[in-house]
Coordinates of N, CA and C in Angstrom, one line a residue:
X1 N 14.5 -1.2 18.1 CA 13.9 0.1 18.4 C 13.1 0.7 17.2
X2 N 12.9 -0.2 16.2 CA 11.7 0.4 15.1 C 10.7 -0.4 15.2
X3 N 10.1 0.6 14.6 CA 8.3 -0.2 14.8 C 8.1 -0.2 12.9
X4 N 7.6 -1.4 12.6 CA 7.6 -2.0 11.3 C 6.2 -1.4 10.6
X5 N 6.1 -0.4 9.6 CA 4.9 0.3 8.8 C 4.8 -0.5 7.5
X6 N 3.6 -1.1 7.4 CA 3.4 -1.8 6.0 C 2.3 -0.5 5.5
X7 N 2.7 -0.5 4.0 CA 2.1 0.6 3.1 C 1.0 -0.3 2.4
X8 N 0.9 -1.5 2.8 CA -0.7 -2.1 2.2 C -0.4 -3.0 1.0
X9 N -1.3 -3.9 0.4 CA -0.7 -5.1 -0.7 C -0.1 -6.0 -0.1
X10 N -0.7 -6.7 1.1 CA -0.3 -7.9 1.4 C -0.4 -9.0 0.6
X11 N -1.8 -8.7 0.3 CA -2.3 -10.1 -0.5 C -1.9 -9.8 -2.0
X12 N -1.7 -11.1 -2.9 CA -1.7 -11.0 -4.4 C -0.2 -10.6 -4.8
X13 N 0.6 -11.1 -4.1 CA 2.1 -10.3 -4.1 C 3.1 -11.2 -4.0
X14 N 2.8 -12.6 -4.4 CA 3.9 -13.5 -4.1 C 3.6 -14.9 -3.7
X15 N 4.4 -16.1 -3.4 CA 3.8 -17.3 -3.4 C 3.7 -17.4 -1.7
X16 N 3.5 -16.9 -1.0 CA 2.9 -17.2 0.0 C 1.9 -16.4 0.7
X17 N 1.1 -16.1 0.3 CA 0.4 -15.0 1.0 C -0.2 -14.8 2.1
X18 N -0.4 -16.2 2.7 CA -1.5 -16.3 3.8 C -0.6 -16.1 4.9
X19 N 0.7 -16.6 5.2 CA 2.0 -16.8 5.7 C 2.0 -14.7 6.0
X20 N 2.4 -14.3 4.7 CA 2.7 -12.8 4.9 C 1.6 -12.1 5.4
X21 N 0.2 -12.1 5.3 CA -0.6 -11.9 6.1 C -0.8 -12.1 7.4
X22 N -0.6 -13.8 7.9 CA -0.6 -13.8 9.2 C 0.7 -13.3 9.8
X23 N 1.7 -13.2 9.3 CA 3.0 -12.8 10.2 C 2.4 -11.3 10.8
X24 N 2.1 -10.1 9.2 CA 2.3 -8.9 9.4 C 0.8 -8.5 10.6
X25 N -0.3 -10.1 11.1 CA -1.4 -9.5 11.7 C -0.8 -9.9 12.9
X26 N -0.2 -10.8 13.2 CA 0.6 -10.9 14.4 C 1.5 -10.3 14.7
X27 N 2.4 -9.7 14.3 CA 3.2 -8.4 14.3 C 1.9 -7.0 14.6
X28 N 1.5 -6.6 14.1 CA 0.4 -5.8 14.5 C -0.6 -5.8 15.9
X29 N -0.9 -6.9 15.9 CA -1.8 -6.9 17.6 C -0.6 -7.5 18.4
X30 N 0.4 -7.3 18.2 CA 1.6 -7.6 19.5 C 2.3 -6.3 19.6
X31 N 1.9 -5.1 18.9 CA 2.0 -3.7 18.9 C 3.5 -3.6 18.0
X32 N 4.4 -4.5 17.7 CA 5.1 -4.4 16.8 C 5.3 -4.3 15.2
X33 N 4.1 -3.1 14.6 CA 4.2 -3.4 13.4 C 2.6 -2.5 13.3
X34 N 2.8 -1.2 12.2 CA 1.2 -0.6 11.9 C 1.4 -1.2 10.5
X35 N -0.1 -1.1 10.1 CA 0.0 -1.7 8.2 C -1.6 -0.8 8.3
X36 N -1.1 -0.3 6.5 CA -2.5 0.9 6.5 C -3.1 -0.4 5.3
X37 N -4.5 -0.1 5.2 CA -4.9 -0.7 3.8 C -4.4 -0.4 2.3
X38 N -4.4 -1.8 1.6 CA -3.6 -1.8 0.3 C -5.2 -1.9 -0.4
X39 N -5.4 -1.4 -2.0 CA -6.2 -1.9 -2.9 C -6.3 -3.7 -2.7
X40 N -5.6 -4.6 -3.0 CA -5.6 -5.5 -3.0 C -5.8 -6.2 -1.8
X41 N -5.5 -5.6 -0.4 CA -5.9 -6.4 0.9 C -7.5 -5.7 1.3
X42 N -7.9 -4.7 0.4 CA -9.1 -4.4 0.6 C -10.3 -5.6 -0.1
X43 N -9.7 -5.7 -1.4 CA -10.6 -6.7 -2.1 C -10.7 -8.2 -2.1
X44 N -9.6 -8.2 -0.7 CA -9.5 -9.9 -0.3 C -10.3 -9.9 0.8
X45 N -10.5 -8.6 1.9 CA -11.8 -8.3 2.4 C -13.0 -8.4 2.4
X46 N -13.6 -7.9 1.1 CA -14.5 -7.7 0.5 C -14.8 -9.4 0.0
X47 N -13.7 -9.9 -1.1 CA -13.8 -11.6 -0.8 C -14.8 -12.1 0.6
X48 N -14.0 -11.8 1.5 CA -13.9 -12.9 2.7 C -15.0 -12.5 3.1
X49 N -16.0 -11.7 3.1 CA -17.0 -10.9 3.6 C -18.1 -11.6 2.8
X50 N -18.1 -12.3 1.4 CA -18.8 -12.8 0.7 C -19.5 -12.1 -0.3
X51 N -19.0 -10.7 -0.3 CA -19.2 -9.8 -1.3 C -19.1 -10.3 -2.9
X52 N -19.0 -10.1 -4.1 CA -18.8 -10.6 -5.3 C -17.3 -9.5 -5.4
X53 N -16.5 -10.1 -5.9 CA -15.2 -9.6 -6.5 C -14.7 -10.1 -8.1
X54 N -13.8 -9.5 -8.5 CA -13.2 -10.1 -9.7 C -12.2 -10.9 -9.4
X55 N -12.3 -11.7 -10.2 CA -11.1 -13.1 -9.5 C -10.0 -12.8 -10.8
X56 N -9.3 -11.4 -10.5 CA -8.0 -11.3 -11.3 C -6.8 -11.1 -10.1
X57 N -5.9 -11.0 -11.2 CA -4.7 -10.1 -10.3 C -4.2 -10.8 -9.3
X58 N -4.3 -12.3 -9.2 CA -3.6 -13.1 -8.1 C -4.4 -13.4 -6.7
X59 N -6.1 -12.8 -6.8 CA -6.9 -13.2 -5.5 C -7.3 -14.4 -5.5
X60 N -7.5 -14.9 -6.5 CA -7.6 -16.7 -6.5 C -7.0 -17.3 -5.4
X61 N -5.5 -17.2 -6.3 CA -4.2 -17.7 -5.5 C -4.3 -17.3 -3.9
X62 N -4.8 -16.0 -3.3 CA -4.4 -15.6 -2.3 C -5.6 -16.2 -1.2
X63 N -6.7 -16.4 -1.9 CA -7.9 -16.6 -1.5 C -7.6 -18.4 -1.2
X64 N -7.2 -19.3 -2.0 CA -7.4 -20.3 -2.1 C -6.2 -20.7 -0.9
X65 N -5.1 -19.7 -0.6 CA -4.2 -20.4 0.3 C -4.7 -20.3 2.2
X66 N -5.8 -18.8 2.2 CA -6.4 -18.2 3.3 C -7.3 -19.2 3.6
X67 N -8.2 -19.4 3.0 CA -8.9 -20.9 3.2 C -8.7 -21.9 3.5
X68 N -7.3 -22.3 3.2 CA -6.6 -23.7 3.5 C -6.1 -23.8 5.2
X69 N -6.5 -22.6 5.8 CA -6.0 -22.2 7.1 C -7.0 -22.7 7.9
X70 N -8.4 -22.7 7.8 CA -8.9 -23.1 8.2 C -10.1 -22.2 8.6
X71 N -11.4 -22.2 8.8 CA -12.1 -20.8 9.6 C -11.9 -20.1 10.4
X72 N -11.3 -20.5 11.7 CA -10.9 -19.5 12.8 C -9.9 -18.6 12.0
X73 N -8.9 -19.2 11.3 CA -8.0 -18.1 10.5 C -9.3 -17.1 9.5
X74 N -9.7 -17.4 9.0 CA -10.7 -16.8 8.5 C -11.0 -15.6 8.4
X75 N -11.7 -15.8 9.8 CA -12.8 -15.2 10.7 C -11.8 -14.2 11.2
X76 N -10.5 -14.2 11.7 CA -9.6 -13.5 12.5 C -9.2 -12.6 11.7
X77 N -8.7 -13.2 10.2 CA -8.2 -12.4 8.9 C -9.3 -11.2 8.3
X78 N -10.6 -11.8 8.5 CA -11.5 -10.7 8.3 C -11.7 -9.5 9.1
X79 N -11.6 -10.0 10.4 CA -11.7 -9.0 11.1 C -10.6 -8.2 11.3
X80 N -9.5 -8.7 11.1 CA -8.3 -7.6 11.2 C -8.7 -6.8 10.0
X81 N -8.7 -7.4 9.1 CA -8.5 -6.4 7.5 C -10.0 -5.4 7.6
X82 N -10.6 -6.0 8.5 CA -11.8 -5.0 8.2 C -11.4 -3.5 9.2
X83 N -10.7 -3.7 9.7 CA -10.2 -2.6 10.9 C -8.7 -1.9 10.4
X84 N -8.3 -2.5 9.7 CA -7.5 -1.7 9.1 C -7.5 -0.2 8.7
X85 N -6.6 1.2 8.9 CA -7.1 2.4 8.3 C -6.6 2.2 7.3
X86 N -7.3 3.7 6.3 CA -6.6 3.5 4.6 C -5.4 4.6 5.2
X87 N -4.9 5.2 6.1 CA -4.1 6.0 6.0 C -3.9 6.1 7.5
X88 N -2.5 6.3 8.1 CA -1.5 6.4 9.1 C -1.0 7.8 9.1
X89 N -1.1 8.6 10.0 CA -0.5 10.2 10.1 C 0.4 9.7 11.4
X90 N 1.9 9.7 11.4 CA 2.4 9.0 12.2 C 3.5 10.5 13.0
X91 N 3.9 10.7 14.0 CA 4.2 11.8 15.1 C 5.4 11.5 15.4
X92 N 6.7 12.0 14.7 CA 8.2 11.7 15.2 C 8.3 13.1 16.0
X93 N 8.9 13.3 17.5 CA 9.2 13.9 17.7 C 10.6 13.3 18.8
X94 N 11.7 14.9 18.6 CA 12.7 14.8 19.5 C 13.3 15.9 19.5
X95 N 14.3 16.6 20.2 CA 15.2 16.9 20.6 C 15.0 18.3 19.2
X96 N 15.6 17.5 17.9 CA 15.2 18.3 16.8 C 14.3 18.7 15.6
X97 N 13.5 17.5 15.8 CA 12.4 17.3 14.9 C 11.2 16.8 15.9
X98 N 10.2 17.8 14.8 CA 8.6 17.5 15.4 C 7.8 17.5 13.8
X99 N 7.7 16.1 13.5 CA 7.3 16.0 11.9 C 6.2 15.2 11.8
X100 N 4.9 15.3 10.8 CA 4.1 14.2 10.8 C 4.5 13.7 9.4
X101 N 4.8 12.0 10.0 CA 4.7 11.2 8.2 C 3.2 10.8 8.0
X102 N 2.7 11.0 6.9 CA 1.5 10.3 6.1 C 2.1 9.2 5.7
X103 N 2.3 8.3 6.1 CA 1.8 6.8 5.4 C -0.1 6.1 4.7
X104 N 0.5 6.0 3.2 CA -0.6 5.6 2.6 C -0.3 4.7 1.3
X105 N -1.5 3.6 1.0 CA -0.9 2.9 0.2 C -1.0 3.2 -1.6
X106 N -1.7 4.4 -1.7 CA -1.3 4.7 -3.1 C -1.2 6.2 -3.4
X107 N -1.3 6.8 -2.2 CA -0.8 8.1 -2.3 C -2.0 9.2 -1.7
X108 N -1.6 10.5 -1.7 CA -3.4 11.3 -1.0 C -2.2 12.7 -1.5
X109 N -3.5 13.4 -2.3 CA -2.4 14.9 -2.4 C -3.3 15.7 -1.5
X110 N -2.5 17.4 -1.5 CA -3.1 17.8 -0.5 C -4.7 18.3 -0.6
X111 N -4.9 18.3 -1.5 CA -6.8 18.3 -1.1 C -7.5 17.6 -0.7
X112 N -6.9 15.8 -0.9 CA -7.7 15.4 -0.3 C -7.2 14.9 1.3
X113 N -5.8 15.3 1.7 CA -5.7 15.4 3.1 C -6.2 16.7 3.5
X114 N -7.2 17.4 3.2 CA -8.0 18.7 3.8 C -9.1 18.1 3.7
X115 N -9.5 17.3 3.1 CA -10.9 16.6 2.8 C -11.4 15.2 3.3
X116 N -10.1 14.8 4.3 CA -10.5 13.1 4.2 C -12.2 12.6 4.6
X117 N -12.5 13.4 4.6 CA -14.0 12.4 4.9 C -15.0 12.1 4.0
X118 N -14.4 13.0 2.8 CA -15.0 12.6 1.9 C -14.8 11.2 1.1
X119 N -15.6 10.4 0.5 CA -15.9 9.4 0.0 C -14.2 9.2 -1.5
X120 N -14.2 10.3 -1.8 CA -13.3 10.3 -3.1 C -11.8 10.3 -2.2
X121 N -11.8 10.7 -1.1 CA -10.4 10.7 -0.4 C -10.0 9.3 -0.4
X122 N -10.4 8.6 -0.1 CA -10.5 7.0 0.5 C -10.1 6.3 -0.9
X123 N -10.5 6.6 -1.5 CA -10.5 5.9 -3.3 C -9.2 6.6 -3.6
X124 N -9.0 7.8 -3.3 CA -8.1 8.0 -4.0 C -6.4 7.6 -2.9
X125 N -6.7 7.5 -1.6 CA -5.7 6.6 -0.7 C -5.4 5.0 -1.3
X126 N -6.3 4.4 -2.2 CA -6.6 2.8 -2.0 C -5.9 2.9 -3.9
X127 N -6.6 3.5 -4.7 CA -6.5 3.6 -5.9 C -5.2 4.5 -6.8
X128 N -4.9 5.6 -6.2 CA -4.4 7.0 -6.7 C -5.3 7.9 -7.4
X129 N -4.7 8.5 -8.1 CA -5.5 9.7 -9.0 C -5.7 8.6 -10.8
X130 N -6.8 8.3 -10.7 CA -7.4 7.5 -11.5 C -7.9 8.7 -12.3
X131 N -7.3 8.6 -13.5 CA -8.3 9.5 -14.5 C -9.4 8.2 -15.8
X132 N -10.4 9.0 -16.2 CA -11.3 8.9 -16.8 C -10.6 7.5 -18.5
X133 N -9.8 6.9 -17.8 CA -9.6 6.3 -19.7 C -8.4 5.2 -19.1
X134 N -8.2 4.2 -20.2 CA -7.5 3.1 -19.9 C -6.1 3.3 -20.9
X135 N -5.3 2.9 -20.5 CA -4.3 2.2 -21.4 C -4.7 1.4 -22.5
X136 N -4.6 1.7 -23.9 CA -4.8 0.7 -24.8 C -3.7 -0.2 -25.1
X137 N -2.7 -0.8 -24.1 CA -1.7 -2.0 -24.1 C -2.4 -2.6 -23.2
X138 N -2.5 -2.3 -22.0 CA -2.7 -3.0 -20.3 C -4.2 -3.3 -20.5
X139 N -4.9 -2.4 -20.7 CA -6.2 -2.2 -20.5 C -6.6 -1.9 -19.0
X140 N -5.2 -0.9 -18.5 CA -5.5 -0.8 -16.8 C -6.1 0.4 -16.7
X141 N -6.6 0.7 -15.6 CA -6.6 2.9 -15.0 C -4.9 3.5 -15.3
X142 N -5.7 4.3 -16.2 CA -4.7 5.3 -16.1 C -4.5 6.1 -15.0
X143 N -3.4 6.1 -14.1 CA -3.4 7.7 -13.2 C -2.5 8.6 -13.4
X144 N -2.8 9.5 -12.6 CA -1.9 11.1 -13.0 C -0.9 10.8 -12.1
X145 N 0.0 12.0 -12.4 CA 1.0 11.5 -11.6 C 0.8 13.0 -10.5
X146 N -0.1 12.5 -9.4 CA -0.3 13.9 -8.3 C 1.2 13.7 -8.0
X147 N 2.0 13.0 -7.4 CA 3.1 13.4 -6.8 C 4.3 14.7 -7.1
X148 N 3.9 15.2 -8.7 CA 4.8 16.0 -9.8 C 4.5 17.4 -9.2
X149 N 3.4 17.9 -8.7 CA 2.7 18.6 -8.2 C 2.5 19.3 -6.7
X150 N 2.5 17.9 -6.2 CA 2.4 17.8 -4.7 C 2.6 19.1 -4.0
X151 N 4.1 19.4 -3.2 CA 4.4 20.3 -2.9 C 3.9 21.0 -1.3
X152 N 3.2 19.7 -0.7 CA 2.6 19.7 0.7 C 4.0 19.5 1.8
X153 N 3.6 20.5 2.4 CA 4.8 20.3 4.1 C 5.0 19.0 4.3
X154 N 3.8 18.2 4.4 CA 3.6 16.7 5.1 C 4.0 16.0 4.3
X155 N 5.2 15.3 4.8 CA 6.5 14.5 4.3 C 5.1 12.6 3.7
X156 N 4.8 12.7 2.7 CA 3.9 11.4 2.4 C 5.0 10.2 1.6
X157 N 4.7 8.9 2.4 CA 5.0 7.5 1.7 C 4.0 6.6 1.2
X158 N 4.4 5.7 -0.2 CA 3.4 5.3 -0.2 C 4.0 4.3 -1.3
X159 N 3.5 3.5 -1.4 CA 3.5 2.1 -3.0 C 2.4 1.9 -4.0
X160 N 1.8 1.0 -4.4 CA 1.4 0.9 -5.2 C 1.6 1.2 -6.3
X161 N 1.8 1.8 -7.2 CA 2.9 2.1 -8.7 C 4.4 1.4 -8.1
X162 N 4.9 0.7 -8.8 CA 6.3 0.3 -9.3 C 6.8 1.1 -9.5
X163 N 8.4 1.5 -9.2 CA 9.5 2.1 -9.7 C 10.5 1.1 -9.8
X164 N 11.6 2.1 -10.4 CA 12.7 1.3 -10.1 C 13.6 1.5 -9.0
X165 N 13.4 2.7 -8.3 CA 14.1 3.3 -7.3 C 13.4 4.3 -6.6
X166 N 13.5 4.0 -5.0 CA 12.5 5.0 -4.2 C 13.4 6.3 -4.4
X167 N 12.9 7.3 -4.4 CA 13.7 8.8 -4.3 C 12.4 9.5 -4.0
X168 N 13.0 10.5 -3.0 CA 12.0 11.8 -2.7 C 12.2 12.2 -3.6
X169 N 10.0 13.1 -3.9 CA 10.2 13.8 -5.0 C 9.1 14.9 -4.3
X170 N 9.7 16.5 -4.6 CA 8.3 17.0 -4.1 C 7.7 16.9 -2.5
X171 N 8.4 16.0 -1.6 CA 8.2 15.7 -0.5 C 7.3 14.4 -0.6
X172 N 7.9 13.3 -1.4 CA 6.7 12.6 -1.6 C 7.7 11.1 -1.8
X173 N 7.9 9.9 -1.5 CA 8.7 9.0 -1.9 C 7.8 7.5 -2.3
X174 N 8.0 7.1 -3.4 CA 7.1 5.6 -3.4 C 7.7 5.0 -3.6
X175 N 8.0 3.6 -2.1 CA 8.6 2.7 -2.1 C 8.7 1.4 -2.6
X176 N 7.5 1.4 -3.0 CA 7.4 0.0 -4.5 C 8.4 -0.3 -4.8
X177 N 9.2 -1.2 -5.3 CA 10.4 -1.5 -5.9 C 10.3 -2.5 -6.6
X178 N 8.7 -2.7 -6.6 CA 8.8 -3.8 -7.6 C 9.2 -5.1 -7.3
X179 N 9.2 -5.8 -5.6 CA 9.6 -6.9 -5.6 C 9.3 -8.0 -5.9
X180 N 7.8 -7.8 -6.6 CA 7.1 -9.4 -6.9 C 7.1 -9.2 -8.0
X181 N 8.1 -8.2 -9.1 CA 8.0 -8.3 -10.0 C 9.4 -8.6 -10.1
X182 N 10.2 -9.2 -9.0 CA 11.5 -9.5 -9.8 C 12.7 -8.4 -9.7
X183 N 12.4 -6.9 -9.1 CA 12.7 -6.0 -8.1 C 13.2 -6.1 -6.8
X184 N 13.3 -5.1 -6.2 CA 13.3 -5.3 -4.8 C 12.3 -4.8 -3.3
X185 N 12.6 -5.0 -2.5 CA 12.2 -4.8 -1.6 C 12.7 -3.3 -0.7
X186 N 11.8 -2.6 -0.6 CA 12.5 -1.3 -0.3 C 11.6 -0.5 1.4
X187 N 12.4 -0.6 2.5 CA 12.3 0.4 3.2 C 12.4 1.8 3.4
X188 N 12.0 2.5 3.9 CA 11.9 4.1 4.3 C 12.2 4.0 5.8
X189 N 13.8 4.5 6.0 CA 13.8 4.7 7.4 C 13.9 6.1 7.6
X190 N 13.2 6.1 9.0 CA 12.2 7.8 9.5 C 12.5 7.8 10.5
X191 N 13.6 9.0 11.0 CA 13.0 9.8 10.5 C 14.2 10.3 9.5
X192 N 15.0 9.7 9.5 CA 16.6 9.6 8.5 C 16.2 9.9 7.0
X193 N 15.0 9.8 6.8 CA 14.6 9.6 5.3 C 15.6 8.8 4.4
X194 N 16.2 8.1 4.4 CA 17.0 7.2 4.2 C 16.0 5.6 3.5
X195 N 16.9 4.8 3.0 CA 16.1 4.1 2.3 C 17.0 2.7 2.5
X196 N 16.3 1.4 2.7 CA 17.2 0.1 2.6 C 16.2 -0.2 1.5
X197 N 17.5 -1.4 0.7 CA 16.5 -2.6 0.2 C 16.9 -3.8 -0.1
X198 N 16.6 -4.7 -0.4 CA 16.7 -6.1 -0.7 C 16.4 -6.6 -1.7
X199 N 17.2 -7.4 -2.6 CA 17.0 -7.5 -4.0 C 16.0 -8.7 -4.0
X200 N 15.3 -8.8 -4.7 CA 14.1 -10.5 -5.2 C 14.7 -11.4 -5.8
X201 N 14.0 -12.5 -5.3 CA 15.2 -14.0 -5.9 C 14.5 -14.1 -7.1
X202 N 13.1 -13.7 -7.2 CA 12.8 -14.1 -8.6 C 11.5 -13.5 -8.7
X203 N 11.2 -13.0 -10.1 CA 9.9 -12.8 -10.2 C 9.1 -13.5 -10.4
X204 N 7.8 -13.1 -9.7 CA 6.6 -13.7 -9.7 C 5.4 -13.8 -9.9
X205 N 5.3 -12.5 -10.6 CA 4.3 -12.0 -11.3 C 4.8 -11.1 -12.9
X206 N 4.0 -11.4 -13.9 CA 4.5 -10.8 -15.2 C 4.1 -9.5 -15.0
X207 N 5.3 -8.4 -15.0 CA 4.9 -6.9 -15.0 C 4.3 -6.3 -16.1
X208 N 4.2 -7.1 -17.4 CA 3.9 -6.4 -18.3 C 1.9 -6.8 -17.9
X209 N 1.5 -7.4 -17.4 CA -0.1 -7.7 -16.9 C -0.5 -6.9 -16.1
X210 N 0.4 -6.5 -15.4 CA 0.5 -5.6 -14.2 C 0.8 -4.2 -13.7
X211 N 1.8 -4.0 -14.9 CA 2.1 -2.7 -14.3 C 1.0 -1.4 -15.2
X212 N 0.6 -0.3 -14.1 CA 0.1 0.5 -14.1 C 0.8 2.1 -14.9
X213 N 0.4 2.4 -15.8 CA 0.7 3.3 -16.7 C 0.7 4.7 -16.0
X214 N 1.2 5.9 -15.8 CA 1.1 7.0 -15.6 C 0.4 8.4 -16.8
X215 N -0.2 9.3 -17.0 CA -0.2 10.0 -17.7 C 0.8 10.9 -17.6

């Protein structure tokens, strides 16, 4: 009786990628399963489109196993990911509740859900709130932490940044948990706001290459 919402980051996330892709696109056109765009399933798009990308952050890997599928996989992978939304406004109603969830894969505060048509909404759904300067350890984007702030009616989910533990904050929960880094795996069940997860057999990516700094 649940319908399965991916918050995006299919690709670049673990040793099988092409595998978790095709499950969650098959799950999706069998109407069992919505998935919004991740940063990283955007730039394996962009890949497959023939675009120029940066070959960091595990697209090699993800690219070289998509390929090994053969072209019709390809061709089918591109076109799903190209139809992908960056963002899900999803309609629980019953009995006691009439609520909309925002599902998004790196977050949207409320200006720019009053704004989505602008060009900076979309970046900032895929990216977060990127400010102007890098980390001098990571050498990554720095972002703000809009979620501290938030304070929007509209209950928003989302990943991208790592934690250690999902918790509403502000009306805002990121379920990242950090599973490819050796973490776990963490659902949001809705409308219970409630949370499962599942621990990781092993890490697979070094967090310290990876993880994303907050101001």
């Amino acid at each position: 009786r649940r319908t399965l919402v991916f918050s995006g980051d299919l690709a670049d996330r673990g040793p099988e990628n092409a595998k978790t892709l095709a499950q969650v696109m098959a799950w999706h056109k069998a109407g069992q399963a919505l998935c919004v765009m991740g940063n990283h399933d955007d730039k394996l798009r962009r890949g497959l489109m023939g675009n120029q990308i940066s070959l960091t952050h595990g697209i090699v890997h993800t690219m070289t196993q998509v390929h090994a599928c053969g072209d019709d996989f390809v061709a089918e992978l591109r076109a799903w990911l190209d139809g992908l939304p960056w963002y899900l406004d999803l309609q629980v109603a019953s009995e006691t509740l009439d609520e909309q969830l925002l599902v998004v894969h790196a977050g949207l505060s409320r200006h720019w859900q009053l704004n989505r048509d602008h060009k900076n909404a979309r970046a900032f759904a895929l990216y977060g709130d990127v400010v102007q300067r890098k980390d001098p350890v990571t050498g990554l984007p720095v972002r703000a932490d809009w979620a501290s702030s938030y304070g929007g009616q509209r209950p928003v989910v989302h990943g991208h940044e790592t934690v250690v533990e999902a918790e509403w904050r502000n009306n805002v929960i990121d379920v990242d948990t950090a599973c490819v880094f050796g973490g776990k795996l963490t659902a949001l069940l809705w409308p219970e706001r409630t949370t499962l997860d599942v621990q990781s057999n092993f890490a697979f990516l070094d967090t310290l290459d990876n993880v994303t700094p907050s101001a």
